[in-house]
Each structure stands twice: as structure tokens, then as C-alpha cells.
Coordinates of C-alpha atoms in Angstrom, one line a residue:
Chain A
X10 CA 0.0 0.0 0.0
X11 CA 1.2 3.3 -0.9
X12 CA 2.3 5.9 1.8
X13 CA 1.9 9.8 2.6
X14 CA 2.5 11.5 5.4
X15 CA 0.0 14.1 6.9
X16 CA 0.8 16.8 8.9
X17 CA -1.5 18.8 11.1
X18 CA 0.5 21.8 13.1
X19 CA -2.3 22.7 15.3
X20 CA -1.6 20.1 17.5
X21 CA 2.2 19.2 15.9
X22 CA 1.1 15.5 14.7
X23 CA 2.1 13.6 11.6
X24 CA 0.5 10.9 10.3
X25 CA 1.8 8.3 7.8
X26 CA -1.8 7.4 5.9
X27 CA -2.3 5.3 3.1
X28 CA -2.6 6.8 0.0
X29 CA -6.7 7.9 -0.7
X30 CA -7.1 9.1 3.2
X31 CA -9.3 11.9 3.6
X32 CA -8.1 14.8 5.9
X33 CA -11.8 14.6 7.6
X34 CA -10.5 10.8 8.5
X35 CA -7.6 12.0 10.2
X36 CA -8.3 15.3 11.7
X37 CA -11.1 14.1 14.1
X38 CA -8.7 11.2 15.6
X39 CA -5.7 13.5 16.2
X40 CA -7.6 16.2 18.1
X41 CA -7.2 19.1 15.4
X42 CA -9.3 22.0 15.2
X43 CA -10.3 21.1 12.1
X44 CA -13.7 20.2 12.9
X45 CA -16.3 18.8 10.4
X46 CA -20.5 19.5 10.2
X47 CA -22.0 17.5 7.6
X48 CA -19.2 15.4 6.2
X49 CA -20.6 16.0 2.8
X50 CA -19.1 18.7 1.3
X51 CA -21.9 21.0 2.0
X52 CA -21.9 23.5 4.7
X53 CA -18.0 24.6 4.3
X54 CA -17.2 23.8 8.4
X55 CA -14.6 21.6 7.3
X56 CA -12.4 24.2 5.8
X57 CA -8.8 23.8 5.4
X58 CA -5.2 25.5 4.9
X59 CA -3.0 23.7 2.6
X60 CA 0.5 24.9 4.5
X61 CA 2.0 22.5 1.6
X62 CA 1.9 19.8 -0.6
X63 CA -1.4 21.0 -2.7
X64 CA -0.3 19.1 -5.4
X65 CA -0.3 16.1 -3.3
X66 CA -4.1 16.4 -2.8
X67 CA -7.1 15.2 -5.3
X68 CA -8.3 17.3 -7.6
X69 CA -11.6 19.2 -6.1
X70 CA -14.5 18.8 -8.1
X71 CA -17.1 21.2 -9.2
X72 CA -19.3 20.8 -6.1
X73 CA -16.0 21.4 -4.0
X74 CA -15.0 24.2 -6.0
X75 CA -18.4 25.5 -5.8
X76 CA -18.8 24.9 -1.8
X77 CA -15.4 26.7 -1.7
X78 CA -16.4 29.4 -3.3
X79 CA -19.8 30.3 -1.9
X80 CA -17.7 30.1 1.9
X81 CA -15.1 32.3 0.3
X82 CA -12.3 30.3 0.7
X83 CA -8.8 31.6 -0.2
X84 CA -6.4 29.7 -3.4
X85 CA -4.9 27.1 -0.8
X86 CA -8.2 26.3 1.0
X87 CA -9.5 23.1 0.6
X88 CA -12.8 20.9 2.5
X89 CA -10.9 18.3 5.1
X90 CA -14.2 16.0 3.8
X91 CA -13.7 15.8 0.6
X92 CA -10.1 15.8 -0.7
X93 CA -7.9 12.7 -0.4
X94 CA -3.6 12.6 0.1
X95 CA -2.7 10.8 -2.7
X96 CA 1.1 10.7 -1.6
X97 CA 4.0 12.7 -0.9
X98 CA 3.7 14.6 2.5
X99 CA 0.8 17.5 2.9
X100 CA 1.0 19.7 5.5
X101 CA -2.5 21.6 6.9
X102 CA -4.5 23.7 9.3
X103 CA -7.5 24.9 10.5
X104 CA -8.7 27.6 7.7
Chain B
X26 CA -71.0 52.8 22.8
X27 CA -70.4 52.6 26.6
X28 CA -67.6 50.5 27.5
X29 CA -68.0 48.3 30.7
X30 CA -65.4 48.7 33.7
X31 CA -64.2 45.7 33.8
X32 CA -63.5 45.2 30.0
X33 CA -59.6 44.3 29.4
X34 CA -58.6 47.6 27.3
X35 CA -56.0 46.3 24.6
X36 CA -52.3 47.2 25.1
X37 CA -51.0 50.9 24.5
X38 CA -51.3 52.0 21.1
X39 CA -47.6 52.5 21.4
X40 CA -46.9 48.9 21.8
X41 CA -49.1 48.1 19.6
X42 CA -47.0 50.0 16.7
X43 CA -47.5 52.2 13.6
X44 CA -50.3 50.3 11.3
X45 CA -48.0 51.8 8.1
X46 CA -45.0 52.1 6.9
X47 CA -43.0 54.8 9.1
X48 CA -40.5 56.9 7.0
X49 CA -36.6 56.4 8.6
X50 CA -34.8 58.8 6.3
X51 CA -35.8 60.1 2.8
X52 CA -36.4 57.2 0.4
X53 CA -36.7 54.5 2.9
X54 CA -39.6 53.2 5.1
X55 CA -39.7 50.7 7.5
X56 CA -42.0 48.1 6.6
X57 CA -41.4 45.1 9.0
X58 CA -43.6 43.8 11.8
X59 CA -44.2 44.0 15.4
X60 CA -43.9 41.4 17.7
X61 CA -44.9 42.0 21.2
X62 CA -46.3 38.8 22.0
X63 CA -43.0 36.7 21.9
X64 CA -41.4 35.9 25.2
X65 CA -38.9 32.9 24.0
X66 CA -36.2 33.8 20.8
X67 CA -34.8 31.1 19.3
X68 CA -35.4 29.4 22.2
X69 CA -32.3 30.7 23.9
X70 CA -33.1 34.3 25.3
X71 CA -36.2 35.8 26.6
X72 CA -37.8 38.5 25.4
X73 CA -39.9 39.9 28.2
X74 CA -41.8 42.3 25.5
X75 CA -41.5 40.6 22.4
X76 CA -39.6 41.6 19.4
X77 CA -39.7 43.2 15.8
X78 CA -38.1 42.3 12.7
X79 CA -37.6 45.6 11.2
X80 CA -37.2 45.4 7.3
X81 CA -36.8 48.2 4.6
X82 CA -37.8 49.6 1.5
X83 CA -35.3 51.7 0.0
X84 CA -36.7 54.2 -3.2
X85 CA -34.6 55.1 -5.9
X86 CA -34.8 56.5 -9.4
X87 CA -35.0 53.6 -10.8
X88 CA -36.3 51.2 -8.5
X89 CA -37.1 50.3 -5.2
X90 CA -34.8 47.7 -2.3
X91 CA -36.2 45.6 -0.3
X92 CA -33.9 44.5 2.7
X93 CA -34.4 41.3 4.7
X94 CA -38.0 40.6 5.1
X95 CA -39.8 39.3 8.4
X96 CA -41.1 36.4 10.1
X97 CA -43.3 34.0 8.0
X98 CA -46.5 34.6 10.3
X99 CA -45.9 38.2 10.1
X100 CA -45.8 38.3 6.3
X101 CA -49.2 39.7 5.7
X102 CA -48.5 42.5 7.9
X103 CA -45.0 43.2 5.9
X104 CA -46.8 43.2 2.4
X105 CA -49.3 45.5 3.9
X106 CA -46.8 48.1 4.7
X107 CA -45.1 47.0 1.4
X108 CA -47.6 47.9 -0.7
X109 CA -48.2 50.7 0.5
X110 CA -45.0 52.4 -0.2
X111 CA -44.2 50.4 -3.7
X112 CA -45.8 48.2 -6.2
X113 CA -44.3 45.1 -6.9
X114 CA -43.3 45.6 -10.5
X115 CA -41.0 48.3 -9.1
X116 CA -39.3 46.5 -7.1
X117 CA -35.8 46.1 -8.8
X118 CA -33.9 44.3 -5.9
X119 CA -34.3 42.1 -2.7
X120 CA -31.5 42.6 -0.2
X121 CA -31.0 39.4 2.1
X122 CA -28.5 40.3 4.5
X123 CA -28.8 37.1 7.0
X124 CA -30.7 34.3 5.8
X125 CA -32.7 32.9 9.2
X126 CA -35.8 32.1 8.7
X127 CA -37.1 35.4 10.8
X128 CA -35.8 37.5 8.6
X129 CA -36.2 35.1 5.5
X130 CA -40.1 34.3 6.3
X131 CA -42.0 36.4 3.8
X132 CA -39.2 36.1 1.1
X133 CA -40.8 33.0 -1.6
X134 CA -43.9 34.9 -1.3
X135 CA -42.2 37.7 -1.9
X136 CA -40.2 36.2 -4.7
X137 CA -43.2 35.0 -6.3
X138 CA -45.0 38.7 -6.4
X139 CA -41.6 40.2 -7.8
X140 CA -40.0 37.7 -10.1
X141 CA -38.2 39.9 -11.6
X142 CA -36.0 41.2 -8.7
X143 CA -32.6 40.6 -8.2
X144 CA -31.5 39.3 -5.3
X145 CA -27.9 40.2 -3.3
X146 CA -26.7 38.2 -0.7
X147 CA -23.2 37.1 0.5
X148 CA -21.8 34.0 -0.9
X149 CA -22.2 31.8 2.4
X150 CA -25.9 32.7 2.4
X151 CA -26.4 30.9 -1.4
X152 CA -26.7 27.4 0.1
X153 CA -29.0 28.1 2.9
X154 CA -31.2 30.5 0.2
X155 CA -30.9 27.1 -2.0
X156 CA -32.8 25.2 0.8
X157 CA -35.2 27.7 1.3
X158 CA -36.5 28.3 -1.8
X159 CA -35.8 24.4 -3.4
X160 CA -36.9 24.6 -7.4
X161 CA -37.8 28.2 -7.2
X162 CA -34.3 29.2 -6.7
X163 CA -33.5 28.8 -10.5
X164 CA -36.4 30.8 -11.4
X165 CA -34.8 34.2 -10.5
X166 CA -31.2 36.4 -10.6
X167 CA -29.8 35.4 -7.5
X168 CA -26.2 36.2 -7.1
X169 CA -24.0 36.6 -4.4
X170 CA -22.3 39.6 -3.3
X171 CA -18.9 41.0 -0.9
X172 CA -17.3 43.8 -0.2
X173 CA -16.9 46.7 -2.5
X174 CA -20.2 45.6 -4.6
X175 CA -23.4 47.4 -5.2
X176 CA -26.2 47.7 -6.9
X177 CA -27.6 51.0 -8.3
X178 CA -31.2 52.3 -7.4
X179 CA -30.6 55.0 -10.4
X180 CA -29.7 58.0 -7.9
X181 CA -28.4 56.2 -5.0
X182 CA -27.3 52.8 -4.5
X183 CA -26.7 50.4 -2.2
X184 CA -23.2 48.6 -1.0
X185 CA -22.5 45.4 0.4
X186 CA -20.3 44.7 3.2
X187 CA -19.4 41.0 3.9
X188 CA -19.2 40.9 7.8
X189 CA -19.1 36.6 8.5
X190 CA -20.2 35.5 12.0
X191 CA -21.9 37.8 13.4
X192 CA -23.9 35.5 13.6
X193 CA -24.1 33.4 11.4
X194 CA -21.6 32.4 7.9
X195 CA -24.1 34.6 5.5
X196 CA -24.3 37.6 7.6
X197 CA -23.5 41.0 5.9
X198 CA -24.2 45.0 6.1
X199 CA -25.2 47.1 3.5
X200 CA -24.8 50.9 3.5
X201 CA -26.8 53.2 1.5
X202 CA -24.4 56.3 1.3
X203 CA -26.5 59.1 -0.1
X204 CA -28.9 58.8 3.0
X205 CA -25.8 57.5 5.7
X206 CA -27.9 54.4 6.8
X207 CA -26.3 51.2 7.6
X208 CA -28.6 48.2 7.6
X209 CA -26.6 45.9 9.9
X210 CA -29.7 43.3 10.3
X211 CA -28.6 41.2 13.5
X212 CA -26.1 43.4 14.7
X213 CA -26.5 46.0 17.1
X214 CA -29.8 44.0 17.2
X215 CA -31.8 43.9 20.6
X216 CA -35.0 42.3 21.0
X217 CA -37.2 44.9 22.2
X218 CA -40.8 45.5 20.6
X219 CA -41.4 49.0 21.0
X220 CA -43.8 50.6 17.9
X221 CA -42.3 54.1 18.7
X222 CA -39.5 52.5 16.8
X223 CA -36.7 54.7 17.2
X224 CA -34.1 54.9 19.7
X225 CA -35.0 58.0 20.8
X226 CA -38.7 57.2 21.4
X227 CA -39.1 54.0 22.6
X228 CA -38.3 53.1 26.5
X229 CA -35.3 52.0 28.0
X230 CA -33.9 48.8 25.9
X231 CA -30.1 49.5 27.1
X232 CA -30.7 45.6 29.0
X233 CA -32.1 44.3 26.1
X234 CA -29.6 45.4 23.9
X235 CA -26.3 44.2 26.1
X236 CA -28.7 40.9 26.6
X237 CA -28.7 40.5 23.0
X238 CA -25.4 40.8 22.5
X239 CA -23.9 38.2 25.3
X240 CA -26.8 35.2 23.8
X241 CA -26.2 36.3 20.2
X242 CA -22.7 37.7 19.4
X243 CA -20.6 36.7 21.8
X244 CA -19.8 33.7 20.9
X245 CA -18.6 35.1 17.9
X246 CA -17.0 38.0 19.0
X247 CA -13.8 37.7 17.0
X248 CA -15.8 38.3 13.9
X249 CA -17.9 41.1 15.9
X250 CA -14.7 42.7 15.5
X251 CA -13.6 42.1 12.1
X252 CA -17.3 43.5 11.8
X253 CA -16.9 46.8 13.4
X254 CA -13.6 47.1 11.9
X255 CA -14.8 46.7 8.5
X256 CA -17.9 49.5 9.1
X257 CA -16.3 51.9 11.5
X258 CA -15.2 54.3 8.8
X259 CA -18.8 54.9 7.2
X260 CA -19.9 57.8 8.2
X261 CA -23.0 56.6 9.5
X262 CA -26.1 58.6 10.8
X263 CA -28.7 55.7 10.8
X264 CA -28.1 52.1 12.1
X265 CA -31.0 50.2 11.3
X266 CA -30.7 46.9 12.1
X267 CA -33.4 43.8 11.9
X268 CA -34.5 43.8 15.6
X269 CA -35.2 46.1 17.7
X270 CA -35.0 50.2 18.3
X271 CA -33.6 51.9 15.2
X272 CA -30.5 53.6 16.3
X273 CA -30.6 57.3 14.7
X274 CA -29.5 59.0 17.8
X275 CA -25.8 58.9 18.3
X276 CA -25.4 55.5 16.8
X277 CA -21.6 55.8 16.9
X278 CA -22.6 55.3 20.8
X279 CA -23.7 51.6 19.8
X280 CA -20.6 50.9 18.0
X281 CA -18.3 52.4 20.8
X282 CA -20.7 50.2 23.2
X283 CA -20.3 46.9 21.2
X284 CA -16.1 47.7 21.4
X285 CA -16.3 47.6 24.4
X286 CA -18.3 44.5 25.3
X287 CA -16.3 42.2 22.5
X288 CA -13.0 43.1 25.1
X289 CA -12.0 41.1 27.9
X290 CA -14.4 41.2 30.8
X291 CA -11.3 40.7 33.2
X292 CA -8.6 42.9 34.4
X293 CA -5.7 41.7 31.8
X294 CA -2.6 40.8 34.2
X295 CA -0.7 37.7 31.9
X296 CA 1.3 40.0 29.5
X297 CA 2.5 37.4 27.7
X298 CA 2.3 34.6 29.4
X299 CA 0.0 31.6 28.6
X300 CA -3.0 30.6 30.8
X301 CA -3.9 27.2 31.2
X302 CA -7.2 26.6 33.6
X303 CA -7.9 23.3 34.9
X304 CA -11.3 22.4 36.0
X305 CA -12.2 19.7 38.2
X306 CA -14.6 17.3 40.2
X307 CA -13.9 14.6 42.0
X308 CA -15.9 11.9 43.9
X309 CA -13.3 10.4 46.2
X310 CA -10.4 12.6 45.5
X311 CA -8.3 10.5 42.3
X312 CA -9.3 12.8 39.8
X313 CA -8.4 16.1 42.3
X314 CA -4.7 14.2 42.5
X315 CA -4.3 14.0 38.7
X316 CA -5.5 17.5 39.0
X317 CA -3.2 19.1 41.0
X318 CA -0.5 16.8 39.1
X319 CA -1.4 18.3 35.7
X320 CA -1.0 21.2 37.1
X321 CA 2.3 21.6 39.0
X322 CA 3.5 20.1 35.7
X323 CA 2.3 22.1 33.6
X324 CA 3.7 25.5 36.3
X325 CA 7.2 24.4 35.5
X326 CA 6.9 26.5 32.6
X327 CA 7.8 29.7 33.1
X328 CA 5.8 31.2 30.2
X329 CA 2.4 29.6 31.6
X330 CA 0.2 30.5 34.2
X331 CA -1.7 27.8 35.5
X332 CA -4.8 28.0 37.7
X333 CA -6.3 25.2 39.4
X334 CA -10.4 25.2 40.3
X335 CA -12.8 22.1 42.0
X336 CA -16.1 23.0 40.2
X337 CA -17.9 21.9 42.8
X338 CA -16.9 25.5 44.6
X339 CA -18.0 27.7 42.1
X340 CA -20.4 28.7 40.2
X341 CA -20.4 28.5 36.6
X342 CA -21.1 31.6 35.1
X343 CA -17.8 33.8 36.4
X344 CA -15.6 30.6 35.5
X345 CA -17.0 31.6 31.2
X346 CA -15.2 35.2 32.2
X347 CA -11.6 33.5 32.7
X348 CA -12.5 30.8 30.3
X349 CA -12.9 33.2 27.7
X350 CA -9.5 34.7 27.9
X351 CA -8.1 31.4 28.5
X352 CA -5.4 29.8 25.8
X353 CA -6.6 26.3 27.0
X354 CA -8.7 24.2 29.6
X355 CA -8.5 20.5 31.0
X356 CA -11.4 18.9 32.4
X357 CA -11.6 16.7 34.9
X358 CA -14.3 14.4 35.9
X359 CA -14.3 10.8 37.5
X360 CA -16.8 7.9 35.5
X361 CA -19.8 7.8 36.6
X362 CA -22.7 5.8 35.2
X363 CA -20.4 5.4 32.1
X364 CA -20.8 9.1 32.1
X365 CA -18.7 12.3 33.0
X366 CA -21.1 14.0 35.8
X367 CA -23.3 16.9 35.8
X368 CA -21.2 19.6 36.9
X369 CA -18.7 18.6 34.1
X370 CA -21.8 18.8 31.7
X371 CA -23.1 21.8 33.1
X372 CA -19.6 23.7 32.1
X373 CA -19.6 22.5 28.6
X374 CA -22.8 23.2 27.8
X375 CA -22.6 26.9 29.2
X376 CA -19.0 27.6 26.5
X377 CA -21.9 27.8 23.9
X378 CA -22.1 31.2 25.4
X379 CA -18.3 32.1 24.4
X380 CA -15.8 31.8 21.7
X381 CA -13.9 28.9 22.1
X382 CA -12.7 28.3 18.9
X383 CA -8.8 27.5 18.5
X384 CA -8.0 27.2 22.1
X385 CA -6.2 23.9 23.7
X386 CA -8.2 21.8 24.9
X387 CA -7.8 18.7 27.5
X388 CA -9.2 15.7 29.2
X389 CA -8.3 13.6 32.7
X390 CA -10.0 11.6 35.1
X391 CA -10.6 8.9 37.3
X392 CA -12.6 5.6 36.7
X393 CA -13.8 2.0 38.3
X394 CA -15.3 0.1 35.7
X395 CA -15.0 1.5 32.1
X396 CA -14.0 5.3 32.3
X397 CA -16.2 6.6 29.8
X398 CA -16.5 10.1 30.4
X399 CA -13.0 11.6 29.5
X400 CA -13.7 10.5 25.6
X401 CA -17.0 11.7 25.8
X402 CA -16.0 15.4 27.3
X403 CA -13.1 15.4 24.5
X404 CA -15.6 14.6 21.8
X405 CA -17.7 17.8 23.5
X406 CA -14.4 20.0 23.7
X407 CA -13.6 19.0 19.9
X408 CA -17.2 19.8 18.8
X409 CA -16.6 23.7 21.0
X410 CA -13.7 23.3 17.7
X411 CA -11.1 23.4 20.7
X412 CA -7.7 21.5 18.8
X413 CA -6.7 18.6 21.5
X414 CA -3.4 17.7 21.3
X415 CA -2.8 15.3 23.8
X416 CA -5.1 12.2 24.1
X417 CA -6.9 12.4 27.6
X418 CA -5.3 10.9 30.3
X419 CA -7.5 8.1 32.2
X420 CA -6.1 6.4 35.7
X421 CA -8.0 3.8 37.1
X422 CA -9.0 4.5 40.8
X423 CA -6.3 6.6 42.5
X424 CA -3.0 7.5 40.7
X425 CA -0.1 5.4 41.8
X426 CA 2.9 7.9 42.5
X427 CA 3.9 6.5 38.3
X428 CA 0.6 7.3 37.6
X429 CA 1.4 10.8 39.1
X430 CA 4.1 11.5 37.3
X431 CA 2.3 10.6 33.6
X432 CA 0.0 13.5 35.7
X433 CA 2.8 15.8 35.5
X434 CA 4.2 14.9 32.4
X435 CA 0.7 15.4 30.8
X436 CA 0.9 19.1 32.5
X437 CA 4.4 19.5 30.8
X438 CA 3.3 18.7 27.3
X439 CA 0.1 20.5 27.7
X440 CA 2.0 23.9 28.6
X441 CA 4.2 22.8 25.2
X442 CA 1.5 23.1 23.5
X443 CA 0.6 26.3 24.5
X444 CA 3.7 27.7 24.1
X445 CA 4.7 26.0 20.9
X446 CA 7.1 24.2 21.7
X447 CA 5.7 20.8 21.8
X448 CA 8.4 18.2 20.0
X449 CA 6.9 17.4 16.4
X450 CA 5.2 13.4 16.5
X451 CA 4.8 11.2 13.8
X452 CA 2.3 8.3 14.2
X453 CA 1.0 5.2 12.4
X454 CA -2.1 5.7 10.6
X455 CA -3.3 1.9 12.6
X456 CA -2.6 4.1 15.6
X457 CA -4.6 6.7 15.0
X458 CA -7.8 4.7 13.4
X459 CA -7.7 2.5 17.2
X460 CA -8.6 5.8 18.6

């Protein structure tokens, strides 16, 4: 299984997650302030800062894009519930 | 017709409000609705007379602006006082500057009489207008709006100010320059239901309006800030937000006012030190012990100020004060019925009342059986979005003098933490998924 590490530096924790892992996954188990509300992409709660690694992370889709947009999220924001690490090391926190 | 002695006379007129639209400044009427009979908002503040939700018609040139409507079982009285400052067909835009449903009420219906209307909103407010309106939404110009935008009424316009939080994602302010009023719907809000309408008029709301404030904004006060920051150069002369007294005389007052209760309630003495409060109850005394461990391990540091309080001797509501200017908090609280206790529950349901967004946030107690209630209080402190760095700590029965010193060295990382110098972990992603 491919690796990637994860990195949330609110609360100075990296995690080495298999390739596909949401941040939502993650963020909840380590105690980060990146908090989640309806896990579906829908009511922004779940915002994130992309510190680094952007690349690393799944393309958003149009309903991400849109979601981001409507919550006025800045060019390295991103929803914890709906992007995956799809290697490399990414490096986040709480928007 | 003679009128018995005993016949119950209905409330003073006064309360009882203007039957029209009532003119605010030149071009714009109130047309909202009067509320006097509500005694319960939102079902977390009283309203001991009621409220109103004040909406707006604005007339220009070219068009008239509706902003923010009313309640939905107030909606005939709105369209009364509607139509009798504008028809529909000259209604050229529908301002929606929060989107809950007492201000969003009459809005379809609205919608429906003036298809043609654009509608302005801020960004965040698009979903929850979405939801509201379900197919209809496609049927009209919706769009959102942020700072810097406006629409033009022909010979004045209207201008949008994207103030988030305060209190909810969508909420905005939008100033209409030529005639210095700035509709701020919810804030500088107070629920007061007075028909005289205007500050100067009605009776003394001061209560109601710092009562607002602490149930409604508080929480977010952060963003209250942001708010005022963002408006504080308009040169105002009319506030005129959704509830309550419109503020027309020395407004800048409410402003100055609102400063002054986002700031710190307390006497600030930490300079620059970090404060770390732990909170405590304790059955049999194990969970004071870890206490009072975490505690003169987290006071090695220097650069933190640690305070140690048994819950069971105070009283909740001062604690929110210091918790409010706090950088973090640990909770303890022994297992009880698989559960952390009442007091513990009583605390964390009262930090709904303050912004607790971003601070540290920590766990400990004693157990018998299962010891239950430290996850259960981490999962409240996580949903208060508090970041929790260190997994609680959980001792069964009284700490062992090891046990004691894992108390101390839980204090130590905790005041790490706060001070950022907590060493950098890496852990396995099985790890983490056992949690």
C-alpha cells in the first residue's frame, strides 16, 4: 500500500496514511481544530489550509470548488471531507 | 357605545406599533412587523416584551430595495406596509442580508409577487437561500455579493459589506451612502418590541440590547470585530438593524458600546504569558490528584500561568469570564454511570455562550469500571472546535505515584503546547484509526 505523510501543526502530529485518506479521516482522531459539520461537502465547516503539498491532494470537483467558493475560501483552502492525500507529505490547518 | 369597567382595554397603542410604513430617512420606510407577544427567541433568550423584525424599503430612481424581510407569520402585515409604499413591478432588488428564517419568512412569497427582482446576498448565504427556496431558486437572478459591490437604485445605491459570524456564515451589512444608513440586520440588534420604533422614542432597551449581545454575538466575537472594523469608517447617521429600536441618535454610541463588550471582561494581568485553567470534580479525591498533578506540571513552565479550580466550589457563570480569555482548559471528571457528571456537563454546555474556537483543549479523570467520560468530554471539547493535542489521560482509581508522574508529564506537554514548543510526533495511521 502506498504511503503519505500528513501533517496537522495545530496540534504538531504527523501521520503516515495510506494513499486515498481523507483529511476529515484523520483530523477528528488527532484532536485538530479542524472540525467537520456534515461530512458531505456541503456546509464549508470543514475548511482547510493547505500549509504545503497542494499538489499532493485530489483534484476538487465542481461541487468542492463551488462549496469553496460560496464560503469564500482563499487559493490554498480546501474541505478536510472531501479531498484525499494521494502521496508525498501534505502539510494543513485549520482555515 | 359605553364600555364596561371591567372590559380588558387592549395594550397601549404604542406597543401596539405604527399600522403603516414609518418613514426612517428620505427614500426609505420601514415596513417590518411588530412582535410584542413573543417571550422565547430562538429558544435561547427571553424577550420579556416581544420583538420586531424591522425590514426596509429603500426608493430610488430607478427602482425600489427591499432588505431582509420578516417572520413568515408576520408576512401579511409586511406586504401590507409594502404595498403601501411600492408596487411590486417596481421593485428592482431584494437585499438578504442574513438568511434565518425570521428575517427570510415572507421572502418566496415575496419572490413570487416580484420575479423579476434581483436578489444580493453574500456567498455563504447561497446554500442556505438554495434550501429555502428548493426549485424556485433557478427561477430568479440570484447572485452573491462582498465587499466593494453594489447595486444602483438609479440615484443612489446600495453597497454590500461582507461581515461573517456575526452570527451566522451569511451575515453581511449594507450601507446606503446618499442617506448615511447602515442596515446591519442582527447586529446592534436587541430584541425589544417597541412601535415608537426609534431609539430616541421607545423606552429604556439598554438591558435588552447588552442581553442580545452576550446570547447572540458573543460567541462570535472575534468576527464582531472584524465587523466593526470593516464598518467603523462609514460615516453613519442611521443604524437600522433587523431587531429592535432603530438607532438614529448617536449611533456611533452603539458601535463604541459593542467595542467595548467584544473586550476582555477581566482585568488583563498575563502579559505574555500563557493561561492554562484546569477544571475539576472529584468523587473520592483521584481525579483532584491527577488535577493538581497536571497542574504543578504544567507550572514548571515559566511562560504559563496555571490555575487550578474544584467545580464543585463555584459557580459556573464567572468561570466563562476566565474561560474566555483562557489559551486552554482541561477537564476533569471521574466515570460515573459510564458518564462524566453533571457539573462537568453543566460547564460545557454553558462555553456555547463564548468563543472557544482555536483554544487547547484537555481531558483527565478517574474511573472504576470503564471510564467513559474523559472521551465523551473530548468529543464535547472537539465539537466547542477546541484543537486537543494530547489524548486524555485516564487512571484507574487513585494514581499510583507512576501514575502521578504521567500527571505531570501530561501538564508538561500540555503547557508545550501552548507555548509551541511541543516536540513534532509522527504516528501510524493503525494508531490513529484505534482511537
Amino acid at each position: 500500500m502506498d504511503k503519505a505523510t500528513l501533517t496537522f501543526t495545530d496540534v504538531s502530529i504527523t501521520v503516515n496514511v495510506p494513499t486515498g485518506t481523507r483529511i476529515i479521516e484523520m483530523s477528528e482522531k488527532v484532536g485538530s481544530g479542524i472540525t467537520y459539520g456534515c461530512r458531505e461537502g456541503e456546509c464549508g465547516t470543514c475548511m482547510t489550509h493547505i500549509l504545503e503539498g497542494a499538489e499532493n491532494l485530489s483534484e476538487p470537483t465542481a461541487f468542492e470548488i463551488r462549496v469553496l467558493e460560496e464560503n469564500l475560501g482563499g487559493k490554498d483552502d480546501r474541505l478536510a471531507c472531501q479531498c484525499r492525500v494521494l502521496g508525498g507529505a501534505v502539510k494543513v490547518r485549520p482555515a | 357605545m359605553s364600555v364596561p369597567p371591567f372590559t380588558i382595554r387592549p395594550a397601549a397603542p404604542r406597543l401596539e406599533g405604527p399600522s403603516g410604513p414609518v418613514l426612517v430617512a428620505p427614500g426609505v420606510h420601514w415596513v417590518g412587523a411588530l412582535d410584542p407577544g413573543l417571550r422565547s427567541f430562538d429558544v435561547i433568550l427571553k424577550t420579556a416584551n416581544g420583538t420586531t423584525y424591522n425590514s426596509y424599503a429603500v426608493r430610488g430612481s430607478e427602482g425600489v430595495a427591499v432588505i431582509d424581510t420578516v417572520k413568515a407569520e408576520f408576512a401579511d402585515e409586511f406586504f401590507a406596509r409594502l404595498e403601501a409604499v411600492a408596487r411590486y413591478d417596481e421593485i428592482r432588488l431584494i437585499v438578504l442580508n442574513h438568511l434565518e428564517p425570521d428575517h427570510t419568512g415572507a421572502v418566496p412569497e415575496l419572490l413570487r409577487r416580484a420575479p423579476q427582482a434581483q436578489v444580493r446576498l453574500s456567498p455563504r448565504g447561497l446554500p442556505m437561500l438554495r434550501a429555502l427556496l428548493k426549485d424556485e431558486f433557478e427561477l430568479y437572478d440570484i447572485k452573491g455579493v462582498t465587499t466593494g459591490q453594489s447595486v444602483s437604485l438609479g440615484d443612489r445605491s446600495l453597497q454590500f459589506y461582507t461581515t461573517p459570524f456575526v452570527h451566522w456564515p451569511d451575515t453581511q451589512c449594507t450601507w446606503l451612502a446618499r442617506e448615511r444608513v447602515l442596515f446591519t440586520c442582527d447586529l446592534f440588534g436587541s430584541h425589544y418590541c417597541d412601535g415608537r420604533l426609534f431609539n430616541d422614542l421607545v423606552g429604556d432597551f439598554r438591558f435588552s440590547f447588552e442581553y442580545y449581545f452576550d446570547r447572540i454575538m458573543r460567541p462570535f466575537r472575534s468576527f464582531v470585530a472584524q465587523a466593526i472594523d470593516l464598518i467603523e469608517p462609514l460615516d453613519f447617521g442611521i443604524i437600522a438593524p433587523a431587531h429592535g429600536p432603530i438607532l438614529r441618535s448617536h449611533p456611533r454610541d452603539y458601535l463604541t458600546h459593542t467595542r467595548r463588550l467584544i473586550s476582555s471582561r477581566l482585568a488583563s494581568e498575563t502579559g505574555s504569558e500563557k493561561t492554562l485553567l484546569i477544571f475539576y470534580v472529584s468523587a473520592y479525591g483521584a481525579t483532584a490528584q491527577l488535577a493538581q498533578a497536571i497542574h504543578d506540571g504544567a507550572a514548571e513552565s515559566p511562560e504559563v500561568r496555571v490555575s487550578l479550580f474544584d467545580l464543585e466550589g463555584g459557580e459556573i457563570a464567572p468561570f466563562l469570564d476566565l474561560i474566555e480569555e483562557a489559551d486552554g482548559i482541561a477537564l476533569g471528571t471521574p466515570t460515573i454511570n459510564g458518564d462524566a457528571v453533571r457539573t462537568i456537563w453543566e460547564m460545557l454546555a454553558a462555553l456555547v455562550d463564548i468563543e472557544t474556537r482555536g483554544k487547547l483543549g484537555a481531558a483527565f479523570g478517574s474511573y472504576g469500571w470503564s471510564g467513559e467520560a474523559v472521551r465523551l468530554v473530548e468529543n464535547r471539547l472537539q465539537g466547542l472546535k477546541m484543537r486537543l493535542p494530547e489524548p486524555g489521560l485516564r487512571i484507574k482509581l487513585h494514581p499510583s505515584a507512576a501514575e502521578l508522574e504521567e500527571g505531570r508529564a501530561f501538564g508538561r506537554r500540555l503547557a508545550d503546547h501552548l507555548t509551541g514548543r511541543a516536540a513534532p510526533r509522527e504516528v501510524d495511521f493503525a494508531e490513529i484509526a484505534a482511537r
